[in-house]
């Protein structure tokens, strides 16, 4: 009687596709091969005792922070021609703009915020931020409330998320000058979530939708957005 | 959310850094786990994660979608880790470093024959397993780690390592044989 080879037992242990049915039947029927399979399994199961340390939950973020400054260089070769063309277009636009500005400077218009006090400008920023967070909250709430079994159409959500990413960046730049770290951290968190939505497929399966909802819940994102939005709204309404 | 990768990959191929950031955040932990199994060092694993994504960004134009993005990243990570291990072995053969610097972390774990009681704890299992993994060839180590710890099939491993499925299968098999030689006495002693 021919017994099963060690190689086939290994394939059987790993449940590799393509292991012939008669090999499985043989192992089930033959005491010697069944014992060999059990012994192999016990030995290989020992390897599972070697555990991997849990990576930092923020690993993706820290890796990104490390590599982001280096990415520009590697892309620059591929897009050099595009950059040159863009630079020429920008230069031409600037020349035209300079000409038009020169004409207009004979009758200068004051900027919208010129003459406003620092306090007034801060109130305007607070209200703008609160509006931005309000829009983010609406999208987060909608995603949180999608039915369990529905496959979800994301086309509209993706474009809204992309708008929020771009809007959020302008807010962050303005806010960075004031050094409000807690609101900045929240804007960063919102941006990362919105990037995920903006880069999701047009239709999400219920499982993918659940993963998105879990992301909102795990970091209490919606809760934080509501709190900061409310604070900003109060700040903006102070007379 | 693997199907979601398609959108981000498409954008990243056109140079969209935001889309690439999404991919980094989605896959960094999985890449870390593979890198740790390959290098047996947390610091090295973190370096390998960075190196993997830098290479991925440079090569994303070549990603053809035949394998999943995760498999493609595994391939890059395995190659980065193998490069590191090879470089360290080369340096070791040229110099005898005065301290741990430049030594394959697998070399740092002392070979031990602890009692069966002690083996109940995973740290002690590591004390036997890690030096045994050190004895494997680079290809065997990579193939075994992918098969046993990452749950990748032989076909997937062959794609990831850029070898024929038969070669991947034999690498896994040879690794299992070698590891069994080390683990068998431990099992017998624990009975």
Coordinates of C-alpha atoms in Angstrom, one line a residue:
Chain A
X1 CA 0.0 0.0 0.0
X2 CA 1.4 3.4 -1.0
X3 CA 1.2 6.0 1.7
X4 CA 0.9 9.7 1.3
X5 CA 4.1 11.7 0.8
X6 CA 5.2 14.3 3.3
X7 CA 4.9 16.9 0.5
X8 CA 1.2 16.0 0.0
X9 CA 0.6 16.1 3.7
X10 CA 2.1 19.6 3.8
X11 CA -0.2 20.7 0.9
X12 CA -3.1 19.1 2.8
X13 CA -2.2 20.9 6.0
X14 CA -2.3 24.2 4.2
X15 CA -5.5 23.2 2.4
X16 CA -3.9 24.1 -0.9
X17 CA -6.3 23.9 -3.9
X18 CA -5.5 21.0 -6.2
X19 CA -4.9 18.3 -3.5
X20 CA -6.5 15.3 -5.1
X21 CA -9.7 14.0 -3.5
X22 CA -8.2 10.5 -3.3
X23 CA -5.4 11.8 -1.1
X24 CA -8.0 13.2 1.4
X25 CA -9.8 9.9 1.3
X26 CA -6.7 7.9 1.9
X27 CA -5.7 10.0 4.9
X28 CA -9.2 9.6 6.3
X29 CA -9.0 5.8 5.9
X30 CA -5.3 5.0 6.7
X31 CA -4.3 5.1 10.3
X32 CA -0.6 5.5 9.6
X33 CA -1.1 8.5 7.3
X34 CA -3.7 10.1 9.6
X35 CA -1.1 9.9 12.5
X36 CA 1.6 11.4 10.2
X37 CA -0.8 14.2 9.3
X38 CA -1.6 14.9 13.0
X39 CA 2.1 14.9 13.9
X40 CA 2.9 17.4 11.1
X41 CA 0.0 19.6 12.2
X42 CA 1.1 19.6 15.8
X43 CA 4.6 20.6 14.8
X44 CA 3.5 23.3 12.3
X45 CA 1.0 24.6 14.8
X46 CA 3.9 25.3 17.2
X47 CA 5.0 28.0 14.7
X48 CA 1.9 29.9 15.4
X49 CA 3.3 30.7 18.9
X50 CA 5.6 33.2 17.4
X51 CA 3.6 36.3 17.6
X52 CA 4.1 39.7 15.8
X53 CA 4.0 42.8 18.0
X54 CA 0.9 44.8 17.4
X55 CA 2.0 47.7 15.1
X56 CA 1.3 51.3 16.2
X57 CA -2.4 52.1 15.3
X58 CA -1.0 55.2 13.7
X59 CA 1.6 53.3 11.6
X60 CA 0.0 54.3 8.3
X61 CA 0.0 57.9 9.2
X62 CA 3.6 57.9 10.5
X63 CA 4.8 56.0 7.4
X64 CA 3.1 58.6 5.3
X65 CA 4.7 61.5 7.2
X66 CA 8.1 59.9 6.6
X67 CA 7.8 59.1 2.9
X68 CA 5.6 62.0 1.7
X69 CA 8.6 64.4 1.3
X70 CA 10.4 61.9 -0.8
X71 CA 7.6 61.1 -3.2
X72 CA 7.8 64.4 -5.1
X73 CA 11.3 63.5 -6.3
X74 CA 10.4 60.1 -7.6
X75 CA 7.4 61.4 -9.5
X76 CA 9.3 64.4 -10.8
X77 CA 10.9 62.5 -13.7
X78 CA 7.6 61.1 -14.9
X79 CA 5.8 64.4 -14.8
X80 CA 8.6 66.8 -15.7
X81 CA 7.2 67.6 -19.1
X82 CA 3.8 68.2 -17.6
X83 CA 5.3 70.5 -15.0
X84 CA 7.2 72.5 -17.6
X85 CA 4.0 72.9 -19.6
X86 CA 2.1 73.9 -16.4
X87 CA 4.8 76.4 -15.5
X88 CA 4.6 78.0 -18.9
X89 CA 0.8 78.3 -18.6
X90 CA 1.1 79.8 -15.1
X91 CA 3.7 82.2 -16.3
X92 CA 1.5 83.4 -19.2
X93 CA -1.5 83.7 -16.8
X94 CA 0.6 85.8 -14.4
X95 CA 1.7 88.1 -17.2
X96 CA -1.9 88.6 -18.3
X97 CA -2.9 89.1 -14.6
X98 CA -0.2 91.6 -14.0
X99 CA -1.3 93.6 -17.1
X100 CA -4.9 93.5 -16.0
X101 CA -3.9 94.4 -12.4
X102 CA -1.9 97.3 -13.6
X103 CA -4.9 98.6 -15.4
X104 CA -7.1 98.1 -12.4
X105 CA -4.7 99.6 -9.9
X106 CA -5.7 103.0 -11.0
X107 CA -9.0 102.3 -9.2
X108 CA -8.0 100.0 -6.3
X109 CA -10.7 98.1 -4.4
X110 CA -10.3 97.4 -0.7
X111 CA -10.1 93.7 0.3
X112 CA -13.1 92.2 1.9
X113 CA -11.5 91.8 5.3
X114 CA -9.5 95.0 5.2
X115 CA -10.4 97.3 8.1
X116 CA -11.8 94.4 10.2
X117 CA -10.4 93.9 13.6
X118 CA -8.5 90.8 14.5
X119 CA -11.4 89.6 16.6
X120 CA -13.8 90.0 13.8
X121 CA -11.5 88.0 11.4
X122 CA -11.3 85.2 14.0
X123 CA -15.1 85.1 14.3
X124 CA -15.4 84.8 10.5
X125 CA -12.9 82.0 10.5
X126 CA -14.7 80.2 13.3
X127 CA -18.0 80.4 11.5
X128 CA -16.4 79.2 8.2
X129 CA -14.8 76.2 10.1
X130 CA -18.1 75.4 11.8
X131 CA -19.9 75.4 8.4
X132 CA -17.2 73.1 7.0
X133 CA -17.6 70.7 10.0
X134 CA -21.3 70.9 9.6
X135 CA -21.0 69.7 6.0
X136 CA -18.6 66.9 7.1
X137 CA -21.0 66.0 9.9
X138 CA -23.9 65.6 7.4
X139 CA -21.9 63.2 5.3
X140 CA -20.6 61.3 8.3
X141 CA -24.2 61.0 9.6
X142 CA -25.5 59.8 6.3
X143 CA -22.8 57.1 6.1
X144 CA -23.4 56.1 9.7
X145 CA -27.1 55.5 9.0
X146 CA -26.9 53.5 5.8
X147 CA -29.0 50.3 6.2
X148 CA -27.1 47.1 7.1
X149 CA -28.0 45.1 4.1
X150 CA -27.9 47.8 1.4
X151 CA -25.1 47.9 -1.2
X152 CA -24.4 51.6 -1.2
X153 CA -24.1 54.0 -4.1
X154 CA -21.1 56.3 -3.4
X155 CA -20.8 58.4 -6.5
X156 CA -22.3 61.5 -4.9
X157 CA -20.6 60.9 -1.5
X158 CA -17.2 60.6 -3.2
X159 CA -17.5 64.0 -4.9
X160 CA -18.8 65.6 -1.7
X161 CA -15.9 64.0 0.2
X162 CA -13.4 65.3 -2.4
X163 CA -14.8 68.8 -2.0
X164 CA -14.5 68.5 1.8
X165 CA -10.8 67.5 1.4
X166 CA -10.0 70.5 -0.7
X167 CA -12.0 72.9 1.5
X168 CA -10.5 71.4 4.7
X169 CA -7.0 72.0 3.4
X170 CA -7.6 75.7 2.9
X171 CA -9.1 75.8 6.4
X172 CA -6.1 74.0 7.8
X173 CA -3.6 76.4 6.2
X174 CA -5.5 79.4 7.7
X175 CA -5.8 77.7 11.1
X176 CA -2.1 76.6 11.2
X177 CA -1.1 80.3 11.4
X178 CA -3.2 80.6 14.6
X179 CA -1.8 77.4 16.1
X180 CA -5.1 75.8 17.2
X181 CA -3.8 72.3 17.5
X182 CA -7.0 70.5 18.7
X183 CA -9.1 71.8 15.7
X184 CA -6.1 71.1 13.4
X185 CA -5.9 67.5 14.6
X186 CA -9.7 67.1 14.0
X187 CA -9.4 68.6 10.5
X188 CA -6.6 66.1 9.8
X189 CA -8.7 63.2 11.0
X190 CA -11.7 64.4 9.0
X191 CA -9.5 64.8 5.9
X192 CA -8.1 61.2 6.2
X193 CA -11.6 59.8 6.4
X194 CA -12.8 61.9 3.5
X195 CA -9.8 60.8 1.4
X196 CA -10.9 57.2 2.1
X197 CA -14.5 58.0 0.9
X198 CA -13.2 59.9 -2.1
X199 CA -11.1 56.9 -3.1
X200 CA -13.8 54.3 -2.5
X201 CA -15.5 52.4 -5.3
X202 CA -18.7 53.8 -6.8
X203 CA -20.7 51.1 -5.0
X204 CA -19.8 49.7 -1.6
X205 CA -20.7 46.2 -0.5
X206 CA -22.4 46.0 2.9
X207 CA -19.1 44.7 4.4
X208 CA -17.2 47.7 3.0
X209 CA -19.9 50.0 4.3
X210 CA -19.7 48.5 7.7
X211 CA -15.9 49.0 7.7
X212 CA -16.5 52.7 6.9
X213 CA -19.0 53.0 9.7
X214 CA -16.7 51.3 12.1
X215 CA -14.0 53.9 11.3
X216 CA -16.4 56.7 12.2
X217 CA -17.3 54.9 15.4
X218 CA -13.9 53.7 16.5
X219 CA -12.4 57.2 16.7
X220 CA -15.6 58.8 17.9
X221 CA -15.2 61.0 14.8
X222 CA -18.8 62.1 14.5
X223 CA -18.9 63.0 18.2
X224 CA -15.7 65.1 18.0
X225 CA -16.9 66.9 14.9
X226 CA -20.2 67.8 16.7
X227 CA -18.4 69.1 19.8
X228 CA -15.8 71.2 17.9
X229 CA -18.4 72.5 15.5
X230 CA -20.6 73.6 18.4
X231 CA -17.7 75.3 20.1
X232 CA -16.7 77.1 17.0
X233 CA -20.3 78.2 16.3
X234 CA -20.5 79.7 19.8
X235 CA -17.2 81.4 19.4
X236 CA -18.3 82.9 16.1
X237 CA -21.5 84.2 17.5
X238 CA -19.9 86.0 20.4
X239 CA -20.4 89.7 20.0
Chain B
X1 CA -11.7 47.0 1.3
X2 CA -9.6 45.5 -1.5
X3 CA -12.0 46.4 -4.4
X4 CA -11.7 50.0 -3.2
X5 CA -8.0 49.9 -4.1
X6 CA -8.8 50.0 -7.8
X7 CA -10.0 53.6 -7.6
X8 CA -7.0 54.8 -5.5
X9 CA -4.5 52.8 -7.6
X10 CA -5.9 54.4 -10.8
X11 CA -5.5 57.9 -9.3
X12 CA -2.1 57.1 -7.8
X13 CA -0.8 55.9 -11.2
X14 CA -1.7 59.4 -12.5
X15 CA 0.5 60.9 -9.7
X16 CA -2.3 61.6 -7.2
X17 CA -0.5 61.6 -3.8
X18 CA -3.7 61.7 -1.8
X19 CA -4.8 58.5 -3.4
X20 CA -1.5 56.9 -2.6
X21 CA -1.8 58.0 1.0
X22 CA -5.0 56.1 1.2
X23 CA -3.2 53.0 0.0
X24 CA -0.4 53.5 2.5
X25 CA -2.9 53.8 5.4
X26 CA -4.8 50.8 4.2
X27 CA -1.9 48.4 3.8
X28 CA 0.8 49.6 6.2
X29 CA -0.1 47.2 9.0
X30 CA -0.2 44.1 6.7
X31 CA 3.2 45.0 5.2
X32 CA 4.6 45.5 8.7
X33 CA 3.5 42.0 9.7
X34 CA 5.2 40.4 6.7
X35 CA 8.3 42.6 7.2
X36 CA 8.5 41.6 10.9
X37 CA 8.3 37.9 10.0
X38 CA 11.0 38.4 7.5
X39 CA 13.4 40.4 9.6
X40 CA 12.4 39.5 13.2
X41 CA 13.0 43.1 14.2
X42 CA 10.4 45.8 14.8
X43 CA 12.8 48.6 13.8
X44 CA 13.8 46.9 10.6
X45 CA 10.1 46.1 9.9
X46 CA 9.2 49.7 10.2
X47 CA 12.1 50.7 7.8
X48 CA 10.9 48.0 5.4
X49 CA 7.4 49.4 5.4
X50 CA 8.7 52.8 4.4
X51 CA 11.0 51.3 1.8
X52 CA 8.2 49.2 0.4
X53 CA 5.9 52.1 -0.1
X54 CA 8.6 54.3 -1.6
X55 CA 9.4 51.5 -4.1
X56 CA 5.7 51.0 -4.7
X57 CA 5.2 54.7 -5.6
X58 CA 8.1 54.6 -8.0
X59 CA 6.8 51.4 -9.7
X60 CA 3.1 51.9 -9.5
X61 CA 3.0 52.6 -13.2
X62 CA 4.1 49.0 -13.7
X63 CA 1.4 47.5 -11.5
X64 CA -0.8 45.6 -14.0
X65 CA -3.5 44.4 -11.7
X66 CA -2.9 40.7 -12.5
X67 CA -2.3 40.1 -8.8
X68 CA -4.1 42.0 -6.0
X69 CA -2.4 45.2 -4.8
X70 CA -1.8 43.5 -1.5
X71 CA 0.1 40.6 -3.2
X72 CA 2.1 43.2 -5.2
X73 CA 3.1 45.0 -2.1
X74 CA 4.0 41.7 -0.4
X75 CA 6.3 41.0 -3.3
X76 CA 8.0 44.4 -2.9
X77 CA 8.2 44.0 0.9
X78 CA 9.7 40.5 0.6
X79 CA 12.3 41.8 -1.9
X80 CA 13.2 44.8 0.3
X81 CA 13.6 42.4 3.3
X82 CA 15.6 40.0 1.3
X83 CA 17.9 42.8 0.1
X84 CA 18.4 43.9 3.7
X85 CA 19.2 40.3 4.9
X86 CA 21.6 39.7 2.0
X87 CA 23.3 43.1 2.5
X88 CA 23.8 42.2 6.2
X89 CA 25.1 38.8 5.4
X90 CA 27.6 40.3 2.9
X91 CA 28.7 42.8 5.4
X92 CA 29.1 40.1 8.1
X93 CA 31.3 38.1 5.8
X94 CA 33.5 41.1 5.2
X95 CA 33.7 42.4 8.7
X96 CA 33.1 41.1 12.2
X97 CA 31.0 43.9 13.6
X98 CA 31.9 44.9 17.2
X99 CA 28.3 45.1 18.3
X100 CA 24.8 44.3 17.1
X101 CA 24.9 46.9 14.3
X102 CA 24.6 45.4 10.9
X103 CA 23.8 41.9 12.1
X104 CA 20.8 39.9 10.9
X105 CA 18.4 40.1 13.8
X106 CA 17.7 36.4 13.3
X107 CA 21.3 35.9 14.4
X108 CA 20.8 37.7 17.6
X109 CA 18.3 35.2 19.1
X110 CA 20.3 32.5 20.8
X111 CA 19.7 28.9 19.9
X112 CA 18.2 27.2 23.0
X113 CA 16.8 23.9 24.2
X114 CA 14.3 24.9 26.8
X115 CA 12.3 22.4 28.7
X116 CA 8.7 21.5 27.5
X117 CA 7.2 23.6 30.4
X118 CA 9.0 26.7 29.3
X119 CA 7.9 26.1 25.7
X120 CA 4.3 26.7 26.8
X121 CA 5.0 30.4 26.3
X122 CA 5.3 31.9 22.9
X123 CA 8.5 33.7 23.7
X124 CA 10.3 30.4 24.3
X125 CA 8.9 29.0 21.1
X126 CA 10.4 32.0 19.4
X127 CA 13.8 31.1 21.0
X128 CA 13.7 27.9 19.0
X129 CA 11.8 28.9 15.9
X130 CA 13.6 32.1 15.1
X131 CA 17.1 30.6 14.9
X132 CA 15.6 27.7 12.9
X133 CA 14.2 30.3 10.4
X134 CA 17.6 31.8 10.3
X135 CA 19.0 28.6 8.9
X136 CA 16.6 28.6 5.9
X137 CA 17.6 30.0 2.6
X138 CA 16.2 33.5 1.8
X139 CA 13.7 32.0 -0.7
X140 CA 12.6 29.3 1.8
X141 CA 12.2 31.9 4.6
X142 CA 10.1 34.2 2.4
X143 CA 8.0 31.3 0.9
X144 CA 7.4 29.8 4.4
X145 CA 6.5 33.1 6.0
X146 CA 4.0 33.9 3.2
X147 CA 2.5 30.4 3.3
X148 CA 2.3 29.8 7.0
X149 CA 1.8 33.3 8.5
X150 CA 0.3 35.3 5.7
X151 CA -2.0 32.5 4.4
X152 CA -1.0 33.0 0.8
X153 CA -1.5 30.2 -1.6
X154 CA 1.4 28.7 -3.6
X155 CA 0.3 30.5 -6.8
X156 CA 0.2 33.8 -5.0
X157 CA 3.6 33.2 -3.4
X158 CA 5.0 32.3 -6.8
X159 CA 3.7 35.6 -8.2
X160 CA 5.0 37.5 -5.2
X161 CA 8.5 36.0 -5.4
X162 CA 8.6 36.0 -9.2
X163 CA 9.3 32.3 -9.4
X164 CA 7.5 29.3 -10.9
X165 CA 4.7 27.7 -8.7
X166 CA 6.8 24.5 -8.6
X167 CA 9.8 26.4 -7.1
X168 CA 7.5 28.2 -4.6
X169 CA 6.0 24.8 -3.6
X170 CA 9.4 23.3 -3.1
X171 CA 10.7 26.2 -1.1
X172 CA 7.7 25.9 1.3
X173 CA 8.3 22.1 1.5
X174 CA 12.0 22.4 2.2
X175 CA 11.4 25.0 4.8
X176 CA 8.8 22.8 6.5
X177 CA 11.2 19.8 6.5
X178 CA 14.0 21.9 8.0
X179 CA 11.7 23.3 10.7
X180 CA 10.3 19.9 11.5
X181 CA 13.8 18.7 12.3
X182 CA 14.1 21.4 14.9
X183 CA 10.5 21.2 16.3
X184 CA 10.2 17.4 16.3
X185 CA 12.4 16.8 19.4
X186 CA 10.6 19.5 21.2
X187 CA 7.3 17.9 20.5
X188 CA 8.6 14.5 21.6
X189 CA 10.0 16.0 24.8
X190 CA 6.7 17.7 25.6
X191 CA 4.7 14.5 25.5

